[in-house]
PDB file of C-alpha atoms in Angstrom:
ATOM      1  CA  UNK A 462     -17.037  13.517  14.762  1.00 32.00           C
ATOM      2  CA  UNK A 463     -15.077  12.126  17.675  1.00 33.00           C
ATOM      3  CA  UNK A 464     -11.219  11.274  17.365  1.00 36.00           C
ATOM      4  CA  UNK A 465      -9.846   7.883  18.381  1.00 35.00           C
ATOM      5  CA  UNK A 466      -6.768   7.613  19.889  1.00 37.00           C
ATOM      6  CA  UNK A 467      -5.284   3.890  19.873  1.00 37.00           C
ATOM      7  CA  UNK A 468      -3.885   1.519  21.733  1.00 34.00           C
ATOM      8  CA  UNK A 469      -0.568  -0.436  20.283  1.00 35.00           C
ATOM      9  CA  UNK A 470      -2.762  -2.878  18.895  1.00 35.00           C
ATOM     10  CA  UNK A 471      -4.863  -0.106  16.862  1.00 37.00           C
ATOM     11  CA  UNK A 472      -8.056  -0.551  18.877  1.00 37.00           C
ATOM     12  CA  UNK A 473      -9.575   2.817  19.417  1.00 39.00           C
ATOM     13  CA  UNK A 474      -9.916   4.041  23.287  1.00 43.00           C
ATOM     14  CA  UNK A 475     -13.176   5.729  24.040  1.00 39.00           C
ATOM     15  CA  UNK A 476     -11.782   7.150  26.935  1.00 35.00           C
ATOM     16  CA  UNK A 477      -9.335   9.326  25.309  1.00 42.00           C
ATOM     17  CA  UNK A 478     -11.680  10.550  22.518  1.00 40.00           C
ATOM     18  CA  UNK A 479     -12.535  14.331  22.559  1.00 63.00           C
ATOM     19  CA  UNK A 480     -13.355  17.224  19.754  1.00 78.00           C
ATOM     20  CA  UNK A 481     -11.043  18.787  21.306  1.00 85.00           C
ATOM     21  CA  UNK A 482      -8.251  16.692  20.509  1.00 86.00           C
ATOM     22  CA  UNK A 483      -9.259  16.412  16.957  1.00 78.00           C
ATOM     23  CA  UNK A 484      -9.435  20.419  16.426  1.00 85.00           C
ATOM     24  CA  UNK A 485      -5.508  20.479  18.089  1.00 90.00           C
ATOM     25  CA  UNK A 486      -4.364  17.302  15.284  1.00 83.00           C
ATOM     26  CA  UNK A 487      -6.534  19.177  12.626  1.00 81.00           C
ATOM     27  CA  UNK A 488      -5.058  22.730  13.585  1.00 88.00           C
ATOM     28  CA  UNK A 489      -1.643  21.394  13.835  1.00 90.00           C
ATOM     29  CA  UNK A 490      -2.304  19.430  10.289  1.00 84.00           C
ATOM     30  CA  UNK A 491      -2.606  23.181   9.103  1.00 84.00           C
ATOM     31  CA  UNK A 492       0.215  24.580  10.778  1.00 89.00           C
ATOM     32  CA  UNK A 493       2.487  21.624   9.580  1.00 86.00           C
ATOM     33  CA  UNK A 494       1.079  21.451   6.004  1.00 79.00           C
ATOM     34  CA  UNK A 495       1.849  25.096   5.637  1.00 83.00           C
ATOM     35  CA  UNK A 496       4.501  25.731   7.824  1.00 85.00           C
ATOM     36  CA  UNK A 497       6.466  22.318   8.136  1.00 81.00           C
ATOM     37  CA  UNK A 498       7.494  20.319  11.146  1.00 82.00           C
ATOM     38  CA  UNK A 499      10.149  22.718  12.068  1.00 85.00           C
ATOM     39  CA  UNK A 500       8.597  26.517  11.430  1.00 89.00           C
ATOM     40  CA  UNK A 501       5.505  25.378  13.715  1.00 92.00           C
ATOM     41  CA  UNK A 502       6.283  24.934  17.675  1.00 95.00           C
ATOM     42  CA  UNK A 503       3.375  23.975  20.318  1.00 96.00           C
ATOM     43  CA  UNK A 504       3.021  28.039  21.011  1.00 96.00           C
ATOM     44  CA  UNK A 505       1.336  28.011  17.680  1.00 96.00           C
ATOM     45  CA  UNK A 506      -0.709  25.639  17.996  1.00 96.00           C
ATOM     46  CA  UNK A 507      -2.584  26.695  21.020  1.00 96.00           C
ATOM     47  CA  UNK A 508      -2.662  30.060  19.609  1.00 96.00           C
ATOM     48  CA  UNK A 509      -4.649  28.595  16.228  1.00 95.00           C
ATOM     49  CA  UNK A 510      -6.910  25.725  18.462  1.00 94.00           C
ATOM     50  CA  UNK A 511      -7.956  29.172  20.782  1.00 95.00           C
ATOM     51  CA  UNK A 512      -6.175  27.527  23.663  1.00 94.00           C
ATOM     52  CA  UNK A 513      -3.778  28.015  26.182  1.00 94.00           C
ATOM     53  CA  UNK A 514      -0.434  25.989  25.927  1.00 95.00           C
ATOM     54  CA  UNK A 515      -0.914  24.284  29.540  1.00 94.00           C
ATOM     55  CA  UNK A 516      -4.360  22.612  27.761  1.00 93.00           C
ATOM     56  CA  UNK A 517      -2.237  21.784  25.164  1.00 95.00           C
ATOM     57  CA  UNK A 518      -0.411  20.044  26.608  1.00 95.00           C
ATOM     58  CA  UNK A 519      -2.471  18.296  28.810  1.00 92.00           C
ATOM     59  CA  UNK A 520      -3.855  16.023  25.460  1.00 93.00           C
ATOM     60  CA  UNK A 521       0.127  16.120  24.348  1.00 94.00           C
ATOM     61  CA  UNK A 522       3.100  15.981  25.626  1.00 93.00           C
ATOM     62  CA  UNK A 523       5.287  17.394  23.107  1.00 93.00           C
ATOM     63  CA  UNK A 524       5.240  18.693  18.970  1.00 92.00           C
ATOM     64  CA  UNK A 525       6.380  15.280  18.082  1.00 87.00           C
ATOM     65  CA  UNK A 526       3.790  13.559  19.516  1.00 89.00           C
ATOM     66  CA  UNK A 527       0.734  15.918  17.516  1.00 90.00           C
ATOM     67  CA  UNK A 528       3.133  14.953  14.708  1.00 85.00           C
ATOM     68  CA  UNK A 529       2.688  11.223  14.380  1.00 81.00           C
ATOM     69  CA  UNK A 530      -0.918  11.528  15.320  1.00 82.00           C
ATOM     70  CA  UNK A 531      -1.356  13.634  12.212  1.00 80.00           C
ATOM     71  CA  UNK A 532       1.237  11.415  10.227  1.00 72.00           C
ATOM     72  CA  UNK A 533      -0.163   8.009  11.486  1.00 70.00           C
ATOM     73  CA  UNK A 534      -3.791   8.849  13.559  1.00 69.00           C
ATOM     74  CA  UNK A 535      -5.179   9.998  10.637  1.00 73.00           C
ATOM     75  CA  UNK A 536      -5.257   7.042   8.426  1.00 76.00           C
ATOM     76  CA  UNK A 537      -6.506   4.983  11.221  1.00 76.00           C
ATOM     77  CA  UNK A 538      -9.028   8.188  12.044  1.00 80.00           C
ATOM     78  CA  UNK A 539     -10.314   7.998   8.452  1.00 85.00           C
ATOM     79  CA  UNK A 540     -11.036   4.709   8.525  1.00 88.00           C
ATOM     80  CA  UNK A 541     -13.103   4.816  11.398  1.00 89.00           C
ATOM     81  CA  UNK A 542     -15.270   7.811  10.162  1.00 90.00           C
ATOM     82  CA  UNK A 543     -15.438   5.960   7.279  1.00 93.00           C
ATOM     83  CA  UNK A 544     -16.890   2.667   8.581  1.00 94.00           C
ATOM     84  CA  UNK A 545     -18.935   4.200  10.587  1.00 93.00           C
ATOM     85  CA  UNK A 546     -20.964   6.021   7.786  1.00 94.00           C
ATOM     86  CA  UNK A 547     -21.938   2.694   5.745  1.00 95.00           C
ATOM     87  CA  UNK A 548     -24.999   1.641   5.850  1.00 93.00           C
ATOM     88  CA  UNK A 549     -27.623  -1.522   5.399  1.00 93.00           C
ATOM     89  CA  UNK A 550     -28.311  -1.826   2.256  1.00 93.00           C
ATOM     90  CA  UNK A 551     -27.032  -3.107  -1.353  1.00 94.00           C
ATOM     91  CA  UNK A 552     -23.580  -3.570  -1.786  1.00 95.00           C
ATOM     92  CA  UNK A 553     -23.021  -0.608  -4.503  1.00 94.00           C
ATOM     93  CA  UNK A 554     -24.504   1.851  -2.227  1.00 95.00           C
ATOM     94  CA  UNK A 555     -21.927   1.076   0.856  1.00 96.00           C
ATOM     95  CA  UNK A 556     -19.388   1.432  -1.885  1.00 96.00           C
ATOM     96  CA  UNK A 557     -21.025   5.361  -2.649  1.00 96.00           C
ATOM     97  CA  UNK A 558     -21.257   5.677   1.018  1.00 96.00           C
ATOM     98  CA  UNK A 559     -17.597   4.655   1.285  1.00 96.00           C
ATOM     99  CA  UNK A 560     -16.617   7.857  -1.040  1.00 96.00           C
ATOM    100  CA  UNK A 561     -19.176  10.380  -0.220  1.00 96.00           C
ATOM    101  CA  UNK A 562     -17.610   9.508   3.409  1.00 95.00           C
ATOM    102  CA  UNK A 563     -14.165   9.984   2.773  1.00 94.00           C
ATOM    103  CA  UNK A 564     -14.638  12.747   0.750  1.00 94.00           C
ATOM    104  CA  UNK A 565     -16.554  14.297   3.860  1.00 93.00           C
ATOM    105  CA  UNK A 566     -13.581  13.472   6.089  1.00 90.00           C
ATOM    106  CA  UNK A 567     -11.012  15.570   3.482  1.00 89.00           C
ATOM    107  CA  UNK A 568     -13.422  18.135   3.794  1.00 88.00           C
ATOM    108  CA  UNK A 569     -13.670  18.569   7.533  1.00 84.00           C
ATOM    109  CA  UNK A 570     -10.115  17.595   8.200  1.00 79.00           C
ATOM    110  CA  UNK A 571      -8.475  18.999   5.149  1.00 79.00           C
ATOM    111  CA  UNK A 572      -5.033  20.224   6.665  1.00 75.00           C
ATOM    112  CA  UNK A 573      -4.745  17.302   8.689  1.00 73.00           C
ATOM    113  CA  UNK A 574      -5.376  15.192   5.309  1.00 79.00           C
ATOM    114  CA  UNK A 575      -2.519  17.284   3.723  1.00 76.00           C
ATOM    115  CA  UNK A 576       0.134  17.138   6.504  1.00 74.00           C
ATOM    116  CA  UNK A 577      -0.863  13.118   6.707  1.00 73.00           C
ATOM    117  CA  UNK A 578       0.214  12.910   2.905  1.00 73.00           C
ATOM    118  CA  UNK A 579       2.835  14.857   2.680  1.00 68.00           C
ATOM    119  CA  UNK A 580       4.446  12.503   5.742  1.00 63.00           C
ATOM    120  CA  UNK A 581       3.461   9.292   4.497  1.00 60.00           C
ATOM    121  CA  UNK A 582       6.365   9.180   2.041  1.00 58.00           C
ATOM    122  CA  UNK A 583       8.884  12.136   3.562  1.00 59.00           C
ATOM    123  CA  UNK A 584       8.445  11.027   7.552  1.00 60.00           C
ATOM    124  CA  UNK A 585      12.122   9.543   8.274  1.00 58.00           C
ATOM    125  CA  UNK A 586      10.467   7.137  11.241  1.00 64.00           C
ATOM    126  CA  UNK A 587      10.534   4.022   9.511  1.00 66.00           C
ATOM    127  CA  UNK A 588       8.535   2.788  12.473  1.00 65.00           C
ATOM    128  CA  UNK A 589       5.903   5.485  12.080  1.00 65.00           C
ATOM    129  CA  UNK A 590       5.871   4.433   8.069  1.00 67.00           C
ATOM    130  CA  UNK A 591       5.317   1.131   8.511  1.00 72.00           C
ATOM    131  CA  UNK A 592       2.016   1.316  10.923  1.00 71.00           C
ATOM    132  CA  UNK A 593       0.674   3.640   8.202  1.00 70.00           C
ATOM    133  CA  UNK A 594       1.380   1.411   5.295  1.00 76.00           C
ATOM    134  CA  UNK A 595      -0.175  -1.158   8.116  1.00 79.00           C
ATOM    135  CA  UNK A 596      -2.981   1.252   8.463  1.00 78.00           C
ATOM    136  CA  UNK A 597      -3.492   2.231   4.917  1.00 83.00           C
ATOM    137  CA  UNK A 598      -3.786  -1.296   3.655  1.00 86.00           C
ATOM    138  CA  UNK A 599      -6.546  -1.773   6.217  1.00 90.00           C
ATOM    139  CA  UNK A 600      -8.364   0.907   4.592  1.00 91.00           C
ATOM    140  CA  UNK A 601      -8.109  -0.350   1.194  1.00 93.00           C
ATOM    141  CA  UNK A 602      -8.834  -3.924   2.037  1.00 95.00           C
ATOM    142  CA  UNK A 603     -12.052  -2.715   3.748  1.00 95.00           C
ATOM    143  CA  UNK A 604     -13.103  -0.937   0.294  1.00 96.00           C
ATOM    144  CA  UNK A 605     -11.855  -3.864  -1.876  1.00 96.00           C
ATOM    145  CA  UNK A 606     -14.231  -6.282   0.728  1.00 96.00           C
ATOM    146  CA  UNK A 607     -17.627  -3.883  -0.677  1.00 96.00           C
ATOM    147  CA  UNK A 608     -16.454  -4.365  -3.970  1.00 96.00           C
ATOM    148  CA  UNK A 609     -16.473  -8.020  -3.568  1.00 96.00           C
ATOM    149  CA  UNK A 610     -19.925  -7.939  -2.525  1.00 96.00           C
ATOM    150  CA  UNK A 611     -21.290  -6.083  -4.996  1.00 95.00           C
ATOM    151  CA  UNK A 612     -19.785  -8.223  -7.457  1.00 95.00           C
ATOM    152  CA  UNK A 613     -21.228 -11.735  -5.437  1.00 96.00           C
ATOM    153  CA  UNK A 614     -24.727  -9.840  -5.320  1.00 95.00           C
ATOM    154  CA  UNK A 615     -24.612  -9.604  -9.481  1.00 93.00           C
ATOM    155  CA  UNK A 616     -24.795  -5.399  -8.982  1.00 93.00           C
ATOM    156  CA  UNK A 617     -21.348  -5.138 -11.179  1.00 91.00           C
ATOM    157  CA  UNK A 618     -19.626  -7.112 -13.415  1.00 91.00           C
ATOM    158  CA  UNK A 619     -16.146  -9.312 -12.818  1.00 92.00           C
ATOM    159  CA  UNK A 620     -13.668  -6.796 -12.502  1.00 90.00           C
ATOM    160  CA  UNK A 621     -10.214  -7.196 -10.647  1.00 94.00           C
ATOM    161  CA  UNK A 622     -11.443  -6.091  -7.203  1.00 95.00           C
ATOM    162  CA  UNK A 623      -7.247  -4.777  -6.283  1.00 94.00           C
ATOM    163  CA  UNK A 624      -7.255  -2.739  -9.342  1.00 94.00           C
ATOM    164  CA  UNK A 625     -11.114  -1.628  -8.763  1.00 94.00           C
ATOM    165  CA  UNK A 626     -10.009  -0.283  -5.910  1.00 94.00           C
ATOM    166  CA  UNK A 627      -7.152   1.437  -6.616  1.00 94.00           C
ATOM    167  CA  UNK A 628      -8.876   3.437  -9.007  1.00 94.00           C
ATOM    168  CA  UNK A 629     -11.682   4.648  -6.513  1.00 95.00           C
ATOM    169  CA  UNK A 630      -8.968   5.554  -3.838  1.00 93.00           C
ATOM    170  CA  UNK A 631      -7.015   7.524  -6.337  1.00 91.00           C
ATOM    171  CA  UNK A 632     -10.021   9.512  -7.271  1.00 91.00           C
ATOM    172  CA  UNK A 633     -10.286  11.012  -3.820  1.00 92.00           C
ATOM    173  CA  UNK A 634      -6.545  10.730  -2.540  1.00 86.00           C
ATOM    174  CA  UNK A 635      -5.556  13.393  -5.334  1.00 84.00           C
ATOM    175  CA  UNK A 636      -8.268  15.438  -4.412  1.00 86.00           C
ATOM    176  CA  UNK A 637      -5.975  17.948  -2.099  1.00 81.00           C
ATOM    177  CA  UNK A 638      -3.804  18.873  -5.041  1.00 81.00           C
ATOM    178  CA  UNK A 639      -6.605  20.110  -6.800  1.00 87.00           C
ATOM    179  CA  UNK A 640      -9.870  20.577  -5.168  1.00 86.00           C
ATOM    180  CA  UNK A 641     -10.341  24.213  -4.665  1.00 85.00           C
ATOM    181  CA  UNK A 642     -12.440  25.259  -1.243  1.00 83.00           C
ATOM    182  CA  UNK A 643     -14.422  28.611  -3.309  1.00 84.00           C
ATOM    183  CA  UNK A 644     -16.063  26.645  -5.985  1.00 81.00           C
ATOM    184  CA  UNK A 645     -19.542  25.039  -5.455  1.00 77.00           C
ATOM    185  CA  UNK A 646     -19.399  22.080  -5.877  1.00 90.00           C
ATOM    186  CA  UNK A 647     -18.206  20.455  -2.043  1.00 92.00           C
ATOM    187  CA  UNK A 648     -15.982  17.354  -1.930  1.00 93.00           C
ATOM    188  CA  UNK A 649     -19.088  14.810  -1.026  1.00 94.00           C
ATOM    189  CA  UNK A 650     -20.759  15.881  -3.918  1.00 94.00           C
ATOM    190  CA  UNK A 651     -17.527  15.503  -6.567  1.00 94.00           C
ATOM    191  CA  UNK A 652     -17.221  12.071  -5.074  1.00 94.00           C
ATOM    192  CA  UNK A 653     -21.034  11.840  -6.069  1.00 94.00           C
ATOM    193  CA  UNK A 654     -20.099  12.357  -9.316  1.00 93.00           C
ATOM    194  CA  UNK A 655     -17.178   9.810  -9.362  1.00 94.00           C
ATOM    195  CA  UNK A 656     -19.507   7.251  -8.041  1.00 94.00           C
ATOM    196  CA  UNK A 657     -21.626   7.985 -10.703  1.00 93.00           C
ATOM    197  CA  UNK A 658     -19.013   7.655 -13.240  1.00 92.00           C
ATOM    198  CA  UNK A 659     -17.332   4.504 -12.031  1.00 90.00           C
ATOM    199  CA  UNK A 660     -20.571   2.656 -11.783  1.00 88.00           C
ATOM    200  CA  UNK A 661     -22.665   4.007 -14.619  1.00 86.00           C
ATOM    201  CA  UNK A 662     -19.365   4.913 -17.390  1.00 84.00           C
ATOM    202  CA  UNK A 663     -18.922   7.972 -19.750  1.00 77.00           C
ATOM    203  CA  UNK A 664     -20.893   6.459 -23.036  1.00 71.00           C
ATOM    204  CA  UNK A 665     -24.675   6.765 -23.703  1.00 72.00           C
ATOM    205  CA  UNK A 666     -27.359   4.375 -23.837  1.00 65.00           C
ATOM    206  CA  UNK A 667     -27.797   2.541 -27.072  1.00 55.00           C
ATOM    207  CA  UNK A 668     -26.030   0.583 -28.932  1.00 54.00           C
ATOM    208  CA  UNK A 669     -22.449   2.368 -29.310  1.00 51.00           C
ATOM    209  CA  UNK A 670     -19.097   0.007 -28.998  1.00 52.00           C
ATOM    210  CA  UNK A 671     -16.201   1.602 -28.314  1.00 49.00           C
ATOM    211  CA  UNK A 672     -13.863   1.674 -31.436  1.00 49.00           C
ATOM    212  CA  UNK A 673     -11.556  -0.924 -32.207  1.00 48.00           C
ATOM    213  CA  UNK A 674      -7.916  -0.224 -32.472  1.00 48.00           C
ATOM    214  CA  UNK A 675      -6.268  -1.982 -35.331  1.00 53.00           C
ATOM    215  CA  UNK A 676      -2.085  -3.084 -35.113  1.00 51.00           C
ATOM    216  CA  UNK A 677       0.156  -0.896 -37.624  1.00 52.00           C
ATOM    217  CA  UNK A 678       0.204  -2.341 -41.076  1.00 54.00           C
ATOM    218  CA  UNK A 679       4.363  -3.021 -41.601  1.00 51.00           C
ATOM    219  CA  UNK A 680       4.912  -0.744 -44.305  1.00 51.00           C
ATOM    220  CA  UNK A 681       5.337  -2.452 -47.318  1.00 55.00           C
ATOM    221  CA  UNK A 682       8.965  -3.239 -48.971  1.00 54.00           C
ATOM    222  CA  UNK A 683       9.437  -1.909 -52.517  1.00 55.00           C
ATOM    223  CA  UNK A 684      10.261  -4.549 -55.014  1.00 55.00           C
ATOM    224  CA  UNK A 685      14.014  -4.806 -56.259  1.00 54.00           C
TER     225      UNK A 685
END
């Protein structure tokens, strides 16, 4: 995968893209997600990307710079990687491709995915907030766009496409507090399962309803 840097008006420059640069942001997503902002200086990480600190900072010029990549690169990083991996095809399977995607991108970039959440509500830089609220709305507008689709193309019901949406996103967003990197079963394929479970439901085949929930009687008043 190749990081995007952007320009002010968020389109991605080729010429700046490297691996390199997107070990340093993940590296430093480490460092920062374990460390914080203050207990990690450039020194560490060039020692964690293998690096000396003169190639360091040749992609940055300073901490705070790596910093609001992490904090705001990211969500416009994910969203890339994420477009990218949707294919041709029928609507509901873009929308699978959409979460096995980025479910991939927690799992290559999980530091940098932690250190990008934990900043997205603590990061002081109201400035730096705002493009990722800017950023992050992109994101979820692009999702809520293959849920209209597959709705038009008669592959799922009517739902509320905002609130369909929402509850995909916070399927994988809350994946960092729990997902654990020893068990089997790797991010792509637990957001295999979710897609299974959003688009197929929990109940069997057949006839069952689910039960019907009656008001409270008012208790009845005794007679004088």
């Amino acid at each position: 995968m190749v990081e995007l840097s952007t320009t002010k008006d968020g389109v991605a420059n080729q010429a700046e893209a490297s691996d390199r640069v997107l070990q340093i942001l993940s590296e430093a997503g480490r460092l920062f997600a374990t460390k914080g902002y203050d207990g990690t200086s450039m020194r560490d990480i060039a020692v964690a990307c293998g690096i000396s600190k003169s190639l360091l900072y040749h992609h940055f010029s300073n901490k705070d710079e790596i910093y609001a990549r992490v904090a705001v690169g990211s969500t416009l990083e994910l969203y890339l990687f994420v477009r990218d991996r949707i294919p041709d095809g029928p609507p509901s399977q873009k929308i699978r491709a959409f979460m096995v995607a980025t479910a991939e991108y927690f799992r290559r970039y999980r530091w940098a995915w932690i250190a990008s959440t934990t900043a997205f509500w603590n990061d002081p830089d109201r400035h730096r907030q705002k493009e990722r609220m800017t950023r992050r709305d992109r994101f979820e507008h692009f999702l809520r766009g293959l849920i209209q689709e597959a709705i038009d193309a008669g592959e799922i019901r009517k739902l509320d496409v905002a609130m369909t949406g929402r509850l995909i996103l916070s399927s994988l967003n809350w994946m960092h507090r729990w997902y654990n990197p020893n068990k089997s079963a790797t991010p792509e394929q637990i957001a295999d399962i979710f897609f299974d479970m959003v688009f197929n439901g929990l109940r069997t085949d057949g006839p069952a309803r689910p039960p019907t929930i009656e008001p409270p009687k008012s208790p009845r008043r005794k007679p004088r």
